[in-house]
CSV table of C-alpha atoms and ligand atoms in Angstrom, one decimal:
chain,number,residue,atom,x,y,z
A,1,MET,CA,1.6,-23.5,-11.9
A,2,LYS,CA,-0.3,-20.7,-13.6
A,3,THR,CA,1.6,-18.2,-11.4
A,4,GLU,CA,5.0,-19.6,-12.4
A,5,ILE,CA,4.2,-19.7,-16.2
A,6,LEU,CA,2.9,-16.1,-16.0
A,7,GLN,CA,6.0,-15.0,-14.3
A,8,LEU,CA,8.2,-16.7,-16.9
A,9,LEU,CA,6.3,-15.2,-19.8
A,10,ARG,CA,6.2,-11.7,-18.3
A,11,GLU,CA,9.9,-11.7,-17.3
A,12,SER,CA,11.2,-13.0,-20.6
A,13,GLY,CA,9.1,-10.8,-22.8
A,14,GLU,CA,10.0,-13.1,-25.7
A,15,TYR,CA,8.6,-16.3,-27.2
A,16,ILE,CA,9.1,-19.3,-25.1
A,17,SER,CA,8.7,-22.7,-26.7
A,18,GLY,CA,6.1,-25.1,-25.4
A,19,GLN,CA,8.8,-27.7,-24.9
A,20,GLU,CA,10.8,-25.4,-22.7
A,21,ILE,CA,7.8,-24.7,-20.5
A,22,CYS,CA,7.1,-28.5,-20.3
A,23,ASN,CA,10.7,-29.2,-19.3
A,24,ARG,CA,10.9,-26.4,-16.8
A,25,PHE,CA,7.8,-27.3,-14.9
A,26,GLY,CA,7.6,-31.0,-15.7
A,27,VAL,CA,4.1,-30.9,-17.1
A,28,SER,CA,2.4,-32.0,-20.3
A,29,ARG,CA,1.7,-29.8,-23.4
A,30,THR,CA,-2.0,-30.2,-22.6
A,31,ALA,CA,-1.5,-28.8,-19.2
A,32,ILE,CA,0.3,-25.8,-20.6
A,33,TRP,CA,-2.4,-25.3,-23.2
A,34,LYS,CA,-5.0,-25.2,-20.4
A,35,VAL,CA,-3.1,-22.6,-18.5
A,36,MET,CA,-2.8,-20.4,-21.7
A,37,ASN,CA,-6.6,-20.6,-22.1
A,38,GLN,CA,-7.1,-19.6,-18.4
A,39,LEU,CA,-4.8,-16.6,-18.9
A,40,LYS,CA,-6.8,-15.6,-22.0
A,41,GLU,CA,-10.0,-15.9,-20.1
A,42,GLU,CA,-8.6,-13.5,-17.4
A,43,GLY,CA,-7.8,-10.9,-20.1
A,44,TYR,CA,-4.2,-11.7,-21.0
A,45,ALA,CA,-3.3,-11.8,-24.7
A,46,VAL,CA,-1.0,-14.8,-25.4
A,47,GLU,CA,0.3,-15.2,-28.9
A,48,ALA,CA,1.1,-18.8,-29.9
A,49,VAL,CA,3.3,-19.1,-33.0
A,50,PRO,CA,4.2,-22.5,-34.4
A,51,ASN,CA,8.0,-23.3,-34.0
A,52,LYS,CA,8.4,-20.2,-31.8
A,53,GLY,CA,6.2,-20.8,-28.8
A,54,TYR,CA,4.1,-18.5,-26.5
A,55,LYS,CA,4.5,-14.8,-25.9
A,56,LEU,CA,2.6,-12.5,-23.6
A,57,THR,CA,1.5,-9.5,-25.7
A,58,CYS,CA,-1.0,-7.8,-23.3
A,59,ILE,CA,-1.2,-7.8,-19.5
A,60,PRO,CA,-4.6,-6.6,-18.3
A,61,ASP,CA,-4.8,-4.3,-15.3
A,62,VAL,CA,-6.2,-7.0,-13.0
A,63,LEU,CA,-5.4,-7.6,-9.4
A,64,SER,CA,-5.6,-11.4,-9.3
A,65,GLU,CA,-3.7,-13.8,-7.1
A,66,SER,CA,-1.6,-15.1,-10.0
A,67,GLU,CA,-0.7,-11.5,-11.1
A,68,ILE,CA,0.3,-10.5,-7.6
A,69,LYS,CA,2.1,-13.7,-6.7
A,70,SER,CA,4.0,-13.8,-9.9
A,71,ARG,CA,5.5,-10.4,-9.3
A,72,LEU,CA,6.0,-10.4,-5.5
A,73,HIS,CA,9.5,-11.0,-4.0
A,74,THR,CA,8.9,-10.9,-0.3
A,75,LYS,CA,9.7,-13.3,2.5
A,76,TRP,CA,6.4,-13.3,4.4
A,77,LEU,CA,4.3,-10.2,3.5
A,78,GLY,CA,1.7,-11.1,0.9
A,79,GLN,CA,2.8,-14.7,0.7
A,80,GLU,CA,-0.9,-15.5,1.3
A,81,VAL,CA,-3.0,-13.4,-1.0
A,82,LEU,CA,-6.8,-13.2,-1.4
A,83,CYS,CA,-8.2,-11.2,-4.3
A,84,LEU,CA,-11.9,-10.4,-4.1
A,85,LEU,CA,-14.2,-8.7,-6.6
A,86,LYS,CA,-16.4,-7.1,-4.0
A,87,GLU,CA,-16.1,-6.9,-0.2
A,88,ASP,CA,-17.5,-4.5,2.4
A,89,SER,CA,-14.1,-3.5,3.6
A,90,THR,CA,-10.7,-5.3,3.2
A,91,ASN,CA,-9.9,-4.3,6.8
A,92,ASN,CA,-13.0,-6.1,8.0
A,93,ARG,CA,-12.2,-9.2,6.0
A,94,VAL,CA,-8.6,-9.3,7.4
A,95,LYS,CA,-9.9,-8.8,10.9
A,96,LYS,CA,-12.3,-11.7,10.5
A,97,MET,CA,-9.5,-13.9,9.1
A,98,ALA,CA,-7.2,-12.9,11.9
A,99,GLU,CA,-9.7,-13.9,14.5
A,100,GLN,CA,-9.9,-17.3,12.8
A,101,GLY,CA,-6.1,-17.7,13.1
A,102,ALA,CA,-4.7,-16.4,9.8
A,103,GLU,CA,-1.0,-16.0,9.9
A,104,LYS,CA,1.0,-12.7,9.8
A,105,GLY,CA,1.5,-11.4,6.3
A,106,LEU,CA,-1.9,-12.2,4.9
A,107,LEU,CA,-2.8,-9.7,2.1
A,108,VAL,CA,-6.4,-9.1,1.1
A,109,ILE,CA,-7.2,-7.0,-2.0
A,110,ALA,CA,-10.6,-6.0,-3.4
A,111,GLU,CA,-11.6,-4.5,-6.7
A,112,GLU,CA,-14.5,-2.8,-5.0
A,113,GLN,CA,-15.5,-2.0,-1.4
A,114,THR,CA,-19.2,-1.5,-0.5
A,115,ALA,CA,-18.4,0.0,2.9
A,116,GLY,CA,-14.8,1.2,2.6
A,117,LYS,CA,-13.7,2.8,5.9
A,118,GLY,CA,-11.7,5.9,6.4
A,119,ARG,CA,-10.1,7.3,9.6
A,120,ARG,CA,-12.2,8.7,12.4
A,121,GLY,CA,-15.4,6.9,11.2
A,122,ASN,CA,-15.4,8.5,7.7
A,123,SER,CA,-16.2,6.4,4.7
A,124,TRP,CA,-13.7,5.8,1.9
A,125,SER,CA,-15.0,6.0,-1.7
A,126,SER,CA,-14.3,2.6,-3.2
A,127,PRO,CA,-15.7,2.3,-6.8
A,128,ALA,CA,-14.9,-0.9,-8.8
A,129,GLY,CA,-11.8,-1.5,-10.9
A,130,THR,CA,-9.7,1.6,-10.8
A,131,SER,CA,-8.2,1.9,-7.4
A,132,ILE,CA,-6.1,-0.2,-5.0
A,133,PHE,CA,-7.9,-1.3,-1.8
A,134,MET,CA,-5.8,-3.6,0.3
A,135,SER,CA,-5.2,-4.7,3.9
A,136,VAL,CA,-2.4,-6.6,5.5
A,137,LEU,CA,-2.3,-8.6,8.7
A,138,LEU,CA,0.6,-8.1,11.1
A,139,ARG,CA,1.1,-9.8,14.4
A,140,PRO,CA,3.9,-7.8,16.1
A,141,ASP,CA,5.1,-8.8,19.6
A,142,PHE,CA,5.9,-5.3,20.7
A,143,LEU,CA,3.7,-3.2,23.0
A,144,PRO,CA,0.3,-1.8,21.8
A,145,GLU,CA,1.5,1.8,22.2
A,146,LYS,CA,4.0,1.4,19.4
A,147,ALA,CA,1.5,0.2,16.8
A,148,SER,CA,0.6,3.7,15.6
A,149,MET,CA,4.1,3.9,14.1
A,150,LEU,CA,3.2,1.1,11.7
A,151,THR,CA,1.0,3.6,9.9
A,152,LEU,CA,4.0,5.8,9.2
A,153,LEU,CA,5.8,2.9,7.7
A,154,ALA,CA,2.9,2.2,5.4
A,155,ALA,CA,2.9,5.9,4.3
A,156,MET,CA,6.7,5.6,3.5
A,157,ALA,CA,6.1,2.4,1.5
A,158,VAL,CA,3.3,4.0,-0.5
A,159,ALA,CA,5.2,7.2,-1.2
A,160,LYS,CA,8.3,5.3,-2.3
A,161,GLY,CA,6.2,2.8,-4.4
A,162,ILE,CA,4.4,5.7,-6.2
A,163,LYS,CA,7.7,7.5,-6.9
A,164,GLU,CA,9.3,4.3,-8.4
A,165,GLU,CA,6.2,3.3,-10.4
A,166,THR,CA,5.2,6.7,-11.8
A,167,GLY,CA,8.1,9.1,-11.2
A,168,LEU,CA,5.6,11.4,-9.5
A,169,GLU,CA,6.9,13.4,-6.5
A,170,ALA,CA,4.8,11.6,-3.8
A,171,LYS,CA,5.1,13.1,-0.3
A,172,ILE,CA,3.7,12.3,3.1
A,173,LYS,CA,1.4,14.6,5.1
A,174,TRP,CA,2.0,13.6,8.7
A,175,PRO,CA,1.1,11.2,10.0
A,176,ASN,CA,0.0,9.0,7.1
A,177,ASP,CA,-1.7,10.7,4.1
A,178,VAL,CA,0.3,10.4,0.9
A,179,VAL,CA,-0.1,13.4,-1.4
A,180,VAL,CA,0.9,14.3,-4.9
A,181,ASN,CA,0.9,18.0,-6.0
A,182,GLY,CA,-0.6,19.0,-2.7
A,183,LYS,CA,-3.6,16.6,-3.0
A,184,LYS,CA,-4.4,13.4,-1.2
A,185,ILE,CA,-3.7,10.2,-3.3
A,186,CYS,CA,-3.7,7.6,-0.5
A,187,GLY,CA,-5.2,7.0,2.9
A,188,ILE,CA,-4.2,4.5,5.5
A,189,LEU,CA,-6.3,3.0,8.2
A,190,THR,CA,-4.6,1.0,10.9
A,191,GLU,CA,-6.7,-1.0,13.3
A,192,MET,CA,-5.6,-3.1,16.2
A,193,SER,CA,-7.0,-5.8,18.5
A,194,ALA,CA,-5.0,-5.7,21.7
A,195,GLU,CA,-5.0,-6.1,25.5
A,196,MET,CA,-3.2,-3.5,27.7
A,197,ASP,CA,0.2,-5.1,27.1
A,198,TYR,CA,-0.3,-7.5,24.3
A,199,ILE,CA,-1.2,-7.1,20.6
A,200,ASN,CA,-3.4,-9.8,19.1
A,201,HIS,CA,-3.2,-8.4,15.6
A,202,VAL,CA,-2.9,-5.2,13.6
A,203,VAL,CA,-4.6,-4.6,10.3
A,204,VAL,CA,-3.0,-2.0,8.0
A,205,GLY,CA,-5.5,-0.9,5.3
A,206,ILE,CA,-4.3,1.1,2.3
A,207,GLY,CA,-6.4,2.8,-0.3
A,208,ILE,CA,-4.6,4.4,-3.3
A,209,ASN,CA,-6.5,6.4,-5.9
A,210,ALA,CA,-4.8,4.9,-9.0
A,211,ASN,CA,-6.8,5.1,-12.2
A,212,MET,CA,-9.8,7.1,-11.3
A,213,GLU,CA,-10.6,9.6,-14.0
A,214,GLU,CA,-12.3,11.9,-11.6
A,215,LEU,CA,-13.0,12.0,-7.9
A,216,PRO,CA,-16.4,12.5,-6.1
A,217,ALA,CA,-17.3,16.2,-6.0
A,218,ALA,CA,-17.1,16.3,-2.2
A,219,ILE,CA,-13.3,15.5,-2.2
A,220,ARG,CA,-12.2,16.9,-5.6
A,221,GLU,CA,-10.6,20.0,-4.0
A,222,THR,CA,-8.3,18.0,-1.7
A,223,ALA,CA,-7.9,14.6,-3.4
A,224,THR,CA,-6.6,13.4,-6.7
A,225,SER,CA,-5.5,10.2,-8.5
A,226,LEU,CA,-2.4,9.0,-10.1
A,227,LEU,CA,-4.1,9.0,-13.5
A,228,ILE,CA,-5.1,12.7,-13.1
A,229,GLU,CA,-1.6,13.7,-12.0
A,230,LYS,CA,0.4,11.5,-14.5
A,231,LYS,CA,-2.1,11.7,-17.3
A,232,GLN,CA,-1.4,8.0,-17.9
A,233,LEU,CA,-2.8,4.8,-16.6
A,234,VAL,CA,-0.7,3.0,-14.0
A,235,SER,CA,-0.3,-0.7,-13.6
A,236,ARG,CA,-2.0,-1.3,-10.3
A,237,ALA,CA,-0.4,-4.7,-9.8
A,238,SER,CA,3.1,-3.4,-10.3
A,239,LEU,CA,2.5,-0.5,-7.9
A,240,LEU,CA,0.8,-2.7,-5.3
A,241,VAL,CA,3.7,-5.1,-5.3
A,242,LYS,CA,6.3,-2.3,-4.9
A,243,VAL,CA,4.3,-1.0,-1.9
A,244,ILE,CA,4.2,-4.4,-0.3
A,245,GLU,CA,7.9,-5.0,-0.8
A,246,HIS,CA,8.8,-1.7,0.7
A,247,LEU,CA,6.5,-2.2,3.6
A,248,GLU,CA,8.1,-5.6,4.4
A,249,ARG,CA,11.5,-4.0,4.3
A,250,TYR,CA,10.6,-1.0,6.5
A,251,TYR,CA,8.8,-3.3,9.0
A,252,GLU,CA,11.9,-5.4,9.4
A,253,ILE,CA,14.1,-2.4,10.0
A,254,PHE,CA,11.5,-1.1,12.5
A,255,ILE,CA,11.2,-4.2,14.6
A,256,GLU,CA,15.0,-4.3,15.2
A,257,THR,CA,14.7,-1.2,17.4
A,258,GLU,CA,10.9,-1.0,17.8
A,259,ASP,CA,11.1,2.6,17.0
A,260,LEU,CA,11.8,4.8,13.9
A,261,SER,CA,15.4,5.7,14.8
A,262,ARG,CA,16.6,4.2,11.6
A,263,LEU,CA,13.8,5.5,9.5
A,264,HIS,CA,12.8,8.9,10.7
A,265,GLU,CA,15.3,10.8,8.5
A,266,GLU,CA,14.0,9.1,5.4
A,267,TYR,CA,10.4,9.8,6.6
A,268,ASN,CA,11.3,13.5,7.1
A,269,SER,CA,12.8,13.8,3.7
A,270,GLN,CA,9.4,12.8,2.3
A,271,LEU,CA,7.4,15.0,4.6
A,272,VAL,CA,5.3,17.6,2.7
A,273,ASN,CA,4.7,19.8,5.7
A,274,ARG,CA,8.3,19.9,6.9
A,275,ASN,CA,9.4,23.5,7.7
A,276,VAL,CA,5.9,24.6,6.7
A,277,GLN,CA,3.6,26.6,9.0
A,278,VAL,CA,0.8,24.5,10.3
A,279,ARG,CA,-2.2,24.8,12.6
A,280,VAL,CA,-2.4,22.1,15.2
A,281,LEU,CA,-6.0,21.3,16.2
A,282,ASP,CA,-5.5,20.2,19.8
A,283,PRO,CA,-8.4,19.5,22.1
A,284,LYS,CA,-6.5,21.5,24.8
A,285,GLY,CA,-6.4,24.5,22.4
A,286,ASP,CA,-5.3,25.1,18.8
A,287,TYR,CA,-2.0,26.7,18.0
A,288,THR,CA,0.3,27.5,15.0
A,289,GLY,CA,3.9,26.8,14.4
A,290,TYR,CA,6.5,25.3,12.0
A,291,ALA,CA,6.5,21.5,11.6
A,292,ARG,CA,10.1,20.4,11.8
A,293,GLY,CA,9.8,16.6,11.2
A,294,ILE,CA,9.2,13.5,13.3
A,295,ASN,CA,11.3,12.0,16.1
A,296,ALA,CA,12.1,8.3,16.6
A,297,PHE,CA,8.6,7.8,18.1
A,298,GLY,CA,6.7,9.2,15.2
A,299,GLU,CA,5.8,12.4,17.0
A,300,LEU,CA,5.7,15.6,15.0
A,301,LEU,CA,7.9,18.3,16.4
A,302,VAL,CA,6.3,21.7,16.0
A,303,GLU,CA,8.1,24.9,16.8
A,304,LYS,CA,5.3,27.0,18.2
A,305,ASP,CA,4.9,30.6,17.0
A,306,THR,CA,4.6,31.6,20.6
A,307,GLY,CA,7.9,29.8,21.5
A,308,GLY,CA,8.8,26.3,22.6
A,309,LEU,CA,8.9,22.9,20.8
A,310,GLU,CA,5.8,20.8,21.0
A,311,LYS,CA,5.8,17.0,20.4
A,312,VAL,CA,2.5,16.2,18.7
A,313,TYR,CA,1.2,12.7,19.0
A,314,ALA,CA,-0.9,11.5,16.1
A,315,GLY,CA,-3.8,10.0,18.0
A,316,GLU,CA,-4.7,13.3,19.8
A,317,VAL,CA,-4.6,16.0,17.2
A,318,SER,CA,-4.9,16.9,13.6
A,319,VAL,CA,-2.5,19.1,11.7
A,320,ARG,CA,-3.7,21.3,8.9
A,321,GLY,CA,-1.9,23.6,6.5
A,322,MET,CA,-2.5,27.3,7.2
A,323,TYR,CA,-4.2,27.9,3.9
A,324,GLY,CA,-5.7,24.5,3.1
A,325,TYR,CA,-5.2,20.7,3.3
A,326,VAL,CA,-1.4,20.7,3.2
B,1,BTN,C1,-8.2,7.6,5.5
B,1,BTN,O1,-9.3,8.1,6.0
B,1,BTN,O2,-7.4,8.4,5.0
B,1,BTN,C2,-7.9,6.2,5.5
B,1,BTN,C3,-8.5,5.5,4.3
B,1,BTN,C4,-8.2,4.0,4.3
B,1,BTN,C5,-8.9,3.3,3.1
B,1,BTN,C6,-8.4,1.8,3.0
B,1,BTN,S1,-9.0,1.1,1.5
B,1,BTN,C7,-8.5,-0.5,2.1
B,1,BTN,C8,-8.8,-0.6,3.5
B,1,BTN,N1,-10.2,-1.0,3.7
B,1,BTN,C9,-10.9,-0.1,4.3
B,1,BTN,O3,-12.1,-0.2,4.6
B,1,BTN,N2,-10.2,1.0,4.5
B,1,BTN,C10,-8.8,0.9,4.1
């Protein structure tokens, strides 16, 4: 009921009488008073004025189950939410829960990660309270070789969510980094448990540098945060919910064809390295060329400087800008 009352107060933005809340949810005045106290304890400011009712005057930047659920309009993604103060890694937590039978759509969020994981065995800086660290559980019934495309969907969802929430021009650096003003703002780590021809589960982990005032020195040259770029705090809950809603929508489009045929044009329109000269770090030998965009299978098409069009598969190679990260 706390979630529903929170949603009502936030969406109305006005005073709502205690009587109206009682009628709407069929509960007593005492029950409502208890919920208001719980909200206050969580950092919300609720004004109670005699003869007018209750009004929400301050929404804290918390990632709590009620805050997320009261904003989320999805069919299945994030319908089960677990918000943790501290966790080693939200990807690990989702993996464990998946092995214990959790259903597809589970969303785990942490305020802080003590062992945040990046791609290729790197760590992911995860200090408390200012970023978004979340992982979702998917149980697709397509072949394992298609799972890498899920990461591209997540990148699209993050870029779109950031644009809507902040107005910043978020772009994608193929395959799955989201960048703002040429610096990385989000990383995505997709992990899978599968047999040769069967996926048990996929965990998509997303880390967004939201309200960090500064980044660790080691990554300051190539990474940034929304606060640094926008010079304004962002509502993490609002952004998180937008990302989840877009991800569900993209996923549903994706599974209709099990490829990116209906999405690659939109992806390409967000691609920061489109028509940009890149260096492809290929174990078989590096080369340079112009990135032209992805095809329906998520491969990057690179027009080689020495001639010919190369299809670059994400798992095998890295793509770098000629003069830096992008
Ligand atoms: C990258 O290296 O770019 C990927 C970073 C992914 C970080 C996120 S934060 C939430 C989830 N939990 C983790 O341990 N990692 C991912």
